Tab-separated table of C-alpha atoms and ligand atoms in Angstrom:
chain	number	residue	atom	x	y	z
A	1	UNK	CA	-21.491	-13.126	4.597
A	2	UNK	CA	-20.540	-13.026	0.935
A	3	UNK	CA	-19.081	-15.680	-0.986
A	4	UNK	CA	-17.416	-14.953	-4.072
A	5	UNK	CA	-15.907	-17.447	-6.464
A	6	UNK	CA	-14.438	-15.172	-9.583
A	7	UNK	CA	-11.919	-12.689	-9.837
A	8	UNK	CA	-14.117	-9.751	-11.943
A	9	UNK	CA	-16.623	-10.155	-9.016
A	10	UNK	CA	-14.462	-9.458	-6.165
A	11	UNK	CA	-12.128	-6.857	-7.517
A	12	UNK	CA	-15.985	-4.934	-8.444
A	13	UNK	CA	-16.644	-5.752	-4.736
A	14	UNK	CA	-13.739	-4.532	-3.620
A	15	UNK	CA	-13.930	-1.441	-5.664
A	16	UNK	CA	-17.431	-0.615	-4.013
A	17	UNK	CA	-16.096	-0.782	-0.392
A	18	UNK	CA	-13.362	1.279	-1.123
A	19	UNK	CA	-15.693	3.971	-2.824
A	20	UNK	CA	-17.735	4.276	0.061
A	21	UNK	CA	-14.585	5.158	2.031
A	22	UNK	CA	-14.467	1.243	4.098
A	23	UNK	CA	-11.246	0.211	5.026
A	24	UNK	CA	-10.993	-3.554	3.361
A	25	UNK	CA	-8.640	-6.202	5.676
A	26	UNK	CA	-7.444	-9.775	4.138
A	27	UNK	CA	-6.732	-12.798	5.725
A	28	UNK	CA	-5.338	-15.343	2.859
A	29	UNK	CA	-5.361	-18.967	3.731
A	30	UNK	CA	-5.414	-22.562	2.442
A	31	UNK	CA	-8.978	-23.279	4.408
A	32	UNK	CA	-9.646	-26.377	6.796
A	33	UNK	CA	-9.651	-22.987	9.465
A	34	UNK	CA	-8.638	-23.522	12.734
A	35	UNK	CA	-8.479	-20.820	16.000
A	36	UNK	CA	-5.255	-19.258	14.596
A	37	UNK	CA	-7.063	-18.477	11.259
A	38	UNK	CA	-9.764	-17.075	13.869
A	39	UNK	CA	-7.258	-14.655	15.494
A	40	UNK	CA	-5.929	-13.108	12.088
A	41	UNK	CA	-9.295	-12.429	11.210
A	42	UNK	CA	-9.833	-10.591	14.762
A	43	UNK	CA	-6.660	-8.709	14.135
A	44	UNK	CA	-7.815	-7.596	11.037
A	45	UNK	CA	-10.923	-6.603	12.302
A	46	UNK	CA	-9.648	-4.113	14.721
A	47	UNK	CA	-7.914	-2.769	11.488
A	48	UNK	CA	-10.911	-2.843	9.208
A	49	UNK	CA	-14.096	-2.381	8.718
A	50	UNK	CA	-15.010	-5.208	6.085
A	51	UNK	CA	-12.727	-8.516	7.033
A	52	UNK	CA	-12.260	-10.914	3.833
A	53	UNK	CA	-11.056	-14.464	3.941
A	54	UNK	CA	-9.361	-16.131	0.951
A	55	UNK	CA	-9.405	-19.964	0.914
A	56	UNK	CA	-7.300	-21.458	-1.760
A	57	UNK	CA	-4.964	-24.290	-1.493
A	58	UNK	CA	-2.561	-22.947	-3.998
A	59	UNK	CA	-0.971	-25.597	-6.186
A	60	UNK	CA	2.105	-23.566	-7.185
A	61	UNK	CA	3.636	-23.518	-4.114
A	62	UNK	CA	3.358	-27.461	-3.891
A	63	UNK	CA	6.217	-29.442	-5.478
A	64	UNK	CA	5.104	-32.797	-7.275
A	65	UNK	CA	6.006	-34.958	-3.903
A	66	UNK	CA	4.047	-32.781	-1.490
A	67	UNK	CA	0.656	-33.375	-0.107
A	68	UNK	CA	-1.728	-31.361	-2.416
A	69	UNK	CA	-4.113	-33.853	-2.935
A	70	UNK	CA	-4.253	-34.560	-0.021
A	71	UNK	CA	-4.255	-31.608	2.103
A	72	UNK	CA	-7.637	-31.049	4.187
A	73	UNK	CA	-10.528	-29.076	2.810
A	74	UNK	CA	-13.736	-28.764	3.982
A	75	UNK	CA	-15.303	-25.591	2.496
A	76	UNK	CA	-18.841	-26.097	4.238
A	77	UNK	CA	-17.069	-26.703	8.328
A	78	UNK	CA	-14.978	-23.125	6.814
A	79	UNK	CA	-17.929	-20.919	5.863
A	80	UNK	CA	-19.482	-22.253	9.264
A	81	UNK	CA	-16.720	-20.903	11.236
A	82	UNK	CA	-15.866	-17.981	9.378
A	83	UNK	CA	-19.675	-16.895	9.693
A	84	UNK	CA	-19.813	-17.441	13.739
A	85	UNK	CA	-16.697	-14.733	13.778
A	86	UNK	CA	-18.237	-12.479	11.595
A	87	UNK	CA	-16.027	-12.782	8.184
A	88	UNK	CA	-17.268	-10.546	5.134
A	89	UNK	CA	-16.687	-11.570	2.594
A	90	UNK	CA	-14.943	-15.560	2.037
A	91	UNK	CA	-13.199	-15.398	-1.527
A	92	UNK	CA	-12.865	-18.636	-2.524
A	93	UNK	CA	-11.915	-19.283	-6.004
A	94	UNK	CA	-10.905	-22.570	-8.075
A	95	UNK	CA	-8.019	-23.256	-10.234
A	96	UNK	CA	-9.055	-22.651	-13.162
A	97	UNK	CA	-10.134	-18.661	-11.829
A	98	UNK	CA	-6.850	-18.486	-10.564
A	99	UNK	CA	-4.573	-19.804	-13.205
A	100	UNK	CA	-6.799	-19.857	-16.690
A	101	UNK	CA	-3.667	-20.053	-18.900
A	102	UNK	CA	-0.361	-21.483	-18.283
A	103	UNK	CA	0.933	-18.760	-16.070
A	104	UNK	CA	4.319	-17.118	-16.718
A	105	UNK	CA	4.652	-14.258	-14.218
A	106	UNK	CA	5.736	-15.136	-10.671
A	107	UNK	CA	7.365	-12.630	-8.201
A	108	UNK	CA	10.851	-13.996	-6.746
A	109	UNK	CA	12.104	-13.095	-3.368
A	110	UNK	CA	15.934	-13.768	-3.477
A	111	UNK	CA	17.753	-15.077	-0.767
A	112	UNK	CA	15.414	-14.880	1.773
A	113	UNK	CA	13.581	-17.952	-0.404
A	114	UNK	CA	16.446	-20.401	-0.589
A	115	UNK	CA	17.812	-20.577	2.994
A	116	UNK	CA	15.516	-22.650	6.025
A	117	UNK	CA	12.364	-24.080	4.550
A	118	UNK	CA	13.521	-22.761	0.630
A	119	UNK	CA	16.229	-25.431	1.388
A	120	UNK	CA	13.606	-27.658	1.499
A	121	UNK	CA	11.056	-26.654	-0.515
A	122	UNK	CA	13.089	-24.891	-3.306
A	123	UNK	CA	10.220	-23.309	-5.179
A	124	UNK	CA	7.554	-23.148	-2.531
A	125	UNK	CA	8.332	-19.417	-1.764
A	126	UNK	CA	8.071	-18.192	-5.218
A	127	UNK	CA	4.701	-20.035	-5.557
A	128	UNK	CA	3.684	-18.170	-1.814
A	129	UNK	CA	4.651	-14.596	-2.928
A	130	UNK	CA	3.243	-15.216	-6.520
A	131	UNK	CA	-0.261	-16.152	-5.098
A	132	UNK	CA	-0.079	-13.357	-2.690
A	133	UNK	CA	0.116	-11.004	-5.368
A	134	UNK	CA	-2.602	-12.571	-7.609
A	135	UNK	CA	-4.516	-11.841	-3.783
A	136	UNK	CA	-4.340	-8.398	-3.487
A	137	UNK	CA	-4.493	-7.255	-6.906
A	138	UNK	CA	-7.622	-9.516	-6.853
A	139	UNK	CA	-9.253	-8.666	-3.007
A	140	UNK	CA	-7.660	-5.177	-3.497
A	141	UNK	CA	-6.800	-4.952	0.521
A	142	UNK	CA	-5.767	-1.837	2.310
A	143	UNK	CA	-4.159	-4.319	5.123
A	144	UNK	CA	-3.616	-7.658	5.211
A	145	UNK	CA	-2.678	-9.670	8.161
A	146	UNK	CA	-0.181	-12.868	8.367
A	147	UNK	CA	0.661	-15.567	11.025
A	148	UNK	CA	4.353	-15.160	12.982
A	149	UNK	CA	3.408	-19.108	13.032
A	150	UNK	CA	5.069	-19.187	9.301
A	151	UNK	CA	7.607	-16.401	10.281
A	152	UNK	CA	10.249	-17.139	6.607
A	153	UNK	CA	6.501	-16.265	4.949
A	154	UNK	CA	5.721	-13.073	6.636
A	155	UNK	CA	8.990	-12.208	6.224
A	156	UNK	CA	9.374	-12.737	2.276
A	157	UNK	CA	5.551	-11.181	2.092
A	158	UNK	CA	6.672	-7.839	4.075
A	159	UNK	CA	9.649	-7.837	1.554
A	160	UNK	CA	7.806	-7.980	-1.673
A	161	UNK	CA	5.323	-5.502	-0.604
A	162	UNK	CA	8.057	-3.125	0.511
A	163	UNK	CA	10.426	-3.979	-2.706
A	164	UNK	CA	7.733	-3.673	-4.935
A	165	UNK	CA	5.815	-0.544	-3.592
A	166	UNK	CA	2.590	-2.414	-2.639
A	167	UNK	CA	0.378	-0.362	-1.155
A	168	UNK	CA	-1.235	-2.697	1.419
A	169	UNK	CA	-0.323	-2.703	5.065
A	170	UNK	CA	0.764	-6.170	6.539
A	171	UNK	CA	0.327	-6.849	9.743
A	172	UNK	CA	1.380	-10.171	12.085
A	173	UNK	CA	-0.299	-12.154	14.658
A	174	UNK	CA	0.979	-14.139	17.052
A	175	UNK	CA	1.158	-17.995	16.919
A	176	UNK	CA	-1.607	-19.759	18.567
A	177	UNK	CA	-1.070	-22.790	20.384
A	178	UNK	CA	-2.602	-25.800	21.805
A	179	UNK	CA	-2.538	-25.838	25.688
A	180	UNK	CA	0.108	-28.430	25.584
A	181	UNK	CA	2.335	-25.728	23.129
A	182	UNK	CA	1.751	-27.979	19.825
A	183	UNK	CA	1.067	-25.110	17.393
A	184	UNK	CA	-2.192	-24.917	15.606
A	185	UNK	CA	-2.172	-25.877	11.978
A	186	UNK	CA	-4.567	-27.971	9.131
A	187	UNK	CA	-1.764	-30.298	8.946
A	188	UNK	CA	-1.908	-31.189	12.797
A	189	UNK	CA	-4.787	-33.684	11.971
A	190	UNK	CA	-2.125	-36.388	9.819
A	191	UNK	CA	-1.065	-36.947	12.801
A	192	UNK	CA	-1.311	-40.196	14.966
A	193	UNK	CA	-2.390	-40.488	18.752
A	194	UNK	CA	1.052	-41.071	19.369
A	195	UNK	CA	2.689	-38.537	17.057
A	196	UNK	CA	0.164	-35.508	18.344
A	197	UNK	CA	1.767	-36.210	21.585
A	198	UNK	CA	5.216	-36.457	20.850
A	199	UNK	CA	4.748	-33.177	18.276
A	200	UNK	CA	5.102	-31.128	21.424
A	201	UNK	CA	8.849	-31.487	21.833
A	202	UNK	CA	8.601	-28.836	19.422
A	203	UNK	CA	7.477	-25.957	21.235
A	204	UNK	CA	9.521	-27.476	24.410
A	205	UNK	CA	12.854	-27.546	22.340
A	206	UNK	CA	12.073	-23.384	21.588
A	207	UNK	CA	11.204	-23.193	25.161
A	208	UNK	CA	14.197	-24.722	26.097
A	209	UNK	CA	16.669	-22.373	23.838
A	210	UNK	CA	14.231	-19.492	25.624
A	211	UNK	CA	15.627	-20.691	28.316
A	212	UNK	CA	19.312	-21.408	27.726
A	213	UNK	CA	19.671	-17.603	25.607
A	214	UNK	CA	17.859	-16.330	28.748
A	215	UNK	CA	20.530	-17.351	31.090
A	216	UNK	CA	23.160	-15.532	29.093
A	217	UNK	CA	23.971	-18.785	26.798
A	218	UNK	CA	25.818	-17.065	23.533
A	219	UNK	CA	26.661	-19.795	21.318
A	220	UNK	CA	23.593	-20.780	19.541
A	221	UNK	CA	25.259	-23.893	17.716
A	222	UNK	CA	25.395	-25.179	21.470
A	223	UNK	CA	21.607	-24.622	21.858
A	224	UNK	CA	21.221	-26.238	18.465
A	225	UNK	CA	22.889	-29.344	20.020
A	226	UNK	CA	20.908	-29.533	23.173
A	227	UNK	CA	17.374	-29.285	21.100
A	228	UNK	CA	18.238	-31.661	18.870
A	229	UNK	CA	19.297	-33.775	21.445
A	230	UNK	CA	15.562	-33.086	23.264
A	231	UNK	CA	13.328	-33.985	20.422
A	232	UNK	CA	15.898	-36.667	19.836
A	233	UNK	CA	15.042	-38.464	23.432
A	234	UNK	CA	12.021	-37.935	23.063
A	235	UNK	CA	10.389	-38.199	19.977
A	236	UNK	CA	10.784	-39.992	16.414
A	237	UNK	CA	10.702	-36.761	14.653
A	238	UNK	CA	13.089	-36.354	12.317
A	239	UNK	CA	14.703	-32.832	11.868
A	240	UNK	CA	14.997	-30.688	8.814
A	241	UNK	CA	16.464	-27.581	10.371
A	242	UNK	CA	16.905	-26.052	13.184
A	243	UNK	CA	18.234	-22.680	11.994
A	244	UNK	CA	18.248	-18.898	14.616
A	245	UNK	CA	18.165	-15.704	12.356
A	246	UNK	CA	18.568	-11.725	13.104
A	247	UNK	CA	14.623	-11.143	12.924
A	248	UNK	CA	14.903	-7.970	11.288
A	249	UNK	CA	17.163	-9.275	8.299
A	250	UNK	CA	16.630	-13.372	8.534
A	251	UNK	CA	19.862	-13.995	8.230
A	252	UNK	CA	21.336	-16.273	9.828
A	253	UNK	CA	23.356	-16.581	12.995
A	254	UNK	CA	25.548	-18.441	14.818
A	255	UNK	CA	26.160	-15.979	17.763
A	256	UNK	CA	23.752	-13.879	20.118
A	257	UNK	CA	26.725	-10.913	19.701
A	258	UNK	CA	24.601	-7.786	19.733
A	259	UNK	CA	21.377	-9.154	19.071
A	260	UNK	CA	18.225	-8.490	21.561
A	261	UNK	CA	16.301	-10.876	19.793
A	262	UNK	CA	16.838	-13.863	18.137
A	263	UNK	CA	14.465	-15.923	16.117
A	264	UNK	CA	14.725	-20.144	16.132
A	265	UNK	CA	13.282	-21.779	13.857
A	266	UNK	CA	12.697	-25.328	13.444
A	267	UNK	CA	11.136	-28.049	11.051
A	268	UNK	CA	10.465	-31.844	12.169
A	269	UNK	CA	9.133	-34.668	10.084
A	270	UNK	CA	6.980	-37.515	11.756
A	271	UNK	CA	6.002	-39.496	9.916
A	272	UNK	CA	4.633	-38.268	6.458
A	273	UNK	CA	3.310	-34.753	8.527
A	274	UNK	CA	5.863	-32.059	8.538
A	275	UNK	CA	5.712	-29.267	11.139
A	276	UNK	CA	7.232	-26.025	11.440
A	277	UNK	CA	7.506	-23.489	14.853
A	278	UNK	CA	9.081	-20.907	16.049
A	279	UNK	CA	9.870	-18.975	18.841
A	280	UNK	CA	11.355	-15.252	19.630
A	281	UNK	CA	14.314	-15.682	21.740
A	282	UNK	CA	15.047	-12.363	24.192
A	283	UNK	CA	18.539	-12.411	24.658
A	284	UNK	CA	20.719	-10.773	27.479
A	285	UNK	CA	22.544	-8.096	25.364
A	286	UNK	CA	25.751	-7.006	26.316
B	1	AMP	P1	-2.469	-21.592	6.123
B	1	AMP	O1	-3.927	-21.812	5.910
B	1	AMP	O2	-1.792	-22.670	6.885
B	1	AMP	O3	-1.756	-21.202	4.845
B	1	AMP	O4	-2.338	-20.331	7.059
B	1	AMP	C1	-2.956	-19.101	6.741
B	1	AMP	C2	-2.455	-18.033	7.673
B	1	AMP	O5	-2.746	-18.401	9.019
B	1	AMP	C3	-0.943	-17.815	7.593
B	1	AMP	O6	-0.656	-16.427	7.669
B	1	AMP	C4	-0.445	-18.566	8.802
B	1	AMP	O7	0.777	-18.063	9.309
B	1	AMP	C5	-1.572	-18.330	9.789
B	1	AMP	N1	-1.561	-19.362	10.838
B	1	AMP	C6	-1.565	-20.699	10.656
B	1	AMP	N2	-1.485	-21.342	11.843
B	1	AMP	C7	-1.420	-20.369	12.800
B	1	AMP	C8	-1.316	-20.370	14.222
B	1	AMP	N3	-1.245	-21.506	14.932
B	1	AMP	N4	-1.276	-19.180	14.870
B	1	AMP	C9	-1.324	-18.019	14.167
B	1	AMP	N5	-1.431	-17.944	12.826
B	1	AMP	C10	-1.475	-19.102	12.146
C-alpha cells in the first residue's frame, strides 16, 4: 500500500495507472475508518482495479462552532485497516497541500445545499462539493463511490459531476449499521453509554415511517408527528429535521401522491454529537 501526502505525486500516480490501461476507484473520507468506510472500498473494488482512499478532515466544510478540532483522527489505526482490506493507494494530504493560498474557487450546488442539513449547516455543502473537486482533479478517478448514509451529499456530488461534465462515475453504497440499527459513523464514539443506547430511536423512528407508508399511510406530516413523538418518549435527542424528499429530485414532500419511493431523513442532537440517518421508504402507489 502506497501512501501519498502531495498533490504533484498522486496526480503522476494517477497518471501511470491510467497509462497502463487500470481502472482507478476513490473512496474520499474524513479518516477514523469504520466498517462502512470498509464497504465503499469493497464496492469500489468490484469496480476497479487500483482502490484509493483519501483521508482528509476538510476544514472548509466546518463552520467556526463545529467540531474540527476535535473530530477523531487516528492516521496509524486507518492505514492498519485500510491495509487488512487491501486499499492502494491512502492519499492523505495536510492543509497546507490542500489549500496553499487563500482559496477563492469553490463549486456551489444551489438549492439542493440550503434545504435539510444546508439549513443547518449553511456553508457545509459548498465546502463538501469544493473538496470533492480538489479530489478528483487531484486522485484523477474513473469512479468514485459514496455512502447513501449521507444521502443530501451523494445527492449534491452526483449533481455537480453531472452539471459540470465530470467524467468520473459515482457510485452509492448502502448504509451500514450496528446490529441494534445505530448507523456507523466516526462521530458515534462522542457518545455516552447512555446516549449510544438511546441513539437507536433513530433508525427505529425510519423503521417506524417504513412501516406506517407501508400500510398505505399518505400523509407524511402525520408520520412526521408520530416519529417525533418516538424519539421524543424515548430519548433526549433533540431534533433538527425530520424532512421526506422525492429521491430522484430531493425535493421535498409532504404527500406520498405518486411516489414509489420516498426518502426520510432525519437529524438528532444529543448532547454535543449530532447524527444524521436515513431510510428509503417503499410506498403503496396508487
Ligand atoms: P466520512 O468519513 O464520514 O466523511 O464518510 C466518508 C464516506 O463514507 C461518505 O461517503 C459516507 O457517506 C460514507 N459512510 C459513512 N458512514 C457510513 C455507513 N454507516 N455506511 C455506509 N457508508 C458510510
Amino acid at each position: 500500500m502506497k501512501i501519498v501526502k502531495d498533490v504533484a505525486e498522486m496526480q503522476r500516480t494517477a497518471d501511470e495507472i491510467r497509462r497502463s490501461g487500470k481502472r482507478l476507484g476513490l473512496v474520499p473520507t474524513m479518516g477514523y475508518l469504520h466498517e462502512g468506510h470498509m464497504s465503499l472500498v469493497d464496492e469500489a473494488r468490484k469496480n476497479a482495479d487500483v482502490v484509493a482512499i483519501s483521508i482528509y478532515v476538510n476544514p472548509t466544510q466546518f463552520a467556526p462552532n463545529e467540531d474540527l478540532s476535535s473530530y477523531p483522527r487516528d492516521f496509524a489505526r486507518d492505514e492498519k485497516l485500510a491495509e487488512t482490506r487491501g486499499v492502494d493507494i491512502i492519499f492523505a494530504p495536510s492543509d497546507s497541500v490542500m489549500y496553499p493560498h487563500k482559496q477563492l474557487a469553490f463549486v456551489e450546488i444551489e438549492e439542493v445545499s440550503r434545504v435539510l442539513e444546508g439549513e443547518f449547516r449553511p456553508t457545509h455543502f459548498k465546502g463538501v462539493a469544493s473538496v470533492v473537486a480538489k479530489l478528483f482533479n487531484i486522485v484523477k478517478p474513473h469512479m468514485a463511490v459514496f455512502g447513501q448514509k449521507d444521502a443530501q451529499q451523494a445527492f449534491i456530488i452526483r449533481k455537480m459531476v453531472s452539471d459540470l461534465n465530470f467524467d468520473v462515475n459515482i457510485v452509492l453504497a448502502p448504509i451500514v449499521r450496528e446490529e441494534d440499527g445505530l448507523a456507523l459513523s466516526s462521530r458515534n464514539i462522542y457518545l455516552s453509554e447512555d446516549e449510544r443506547k438511546k441513539a437507536t430511536v433513530l433508525y427505529r423512528s425510519l423503521k417506524l415511517a417504513q412501516k406506517a407508508v407501508g400500510d398505505n399511510e399518505r400523509n407524511l406530516a402525520r408520520v412526521r408527528s408520530e416519529m417525533l413523538e418516538l424519539i421524543a418518549s424515548q430519548s433526549t435527542g433533540k431534533v433538527d429535521y425530520i424532512d421526506f424528499v422525492d429521491p430522484d429530485t430531493f425535493s421535498k414532500v409532504e404527500d406520498v401522491g405518486s411516489l414509489e419511493r420516498v426518502l426520510a431523513l432525519l437529524a438528532v442532537r444529543f448532547g454535543r454529537t449530532r447524527l444524521i440517518d436515513n431510510m428509503i421508504l417503499e410506498t403503496r402507489p396508487k
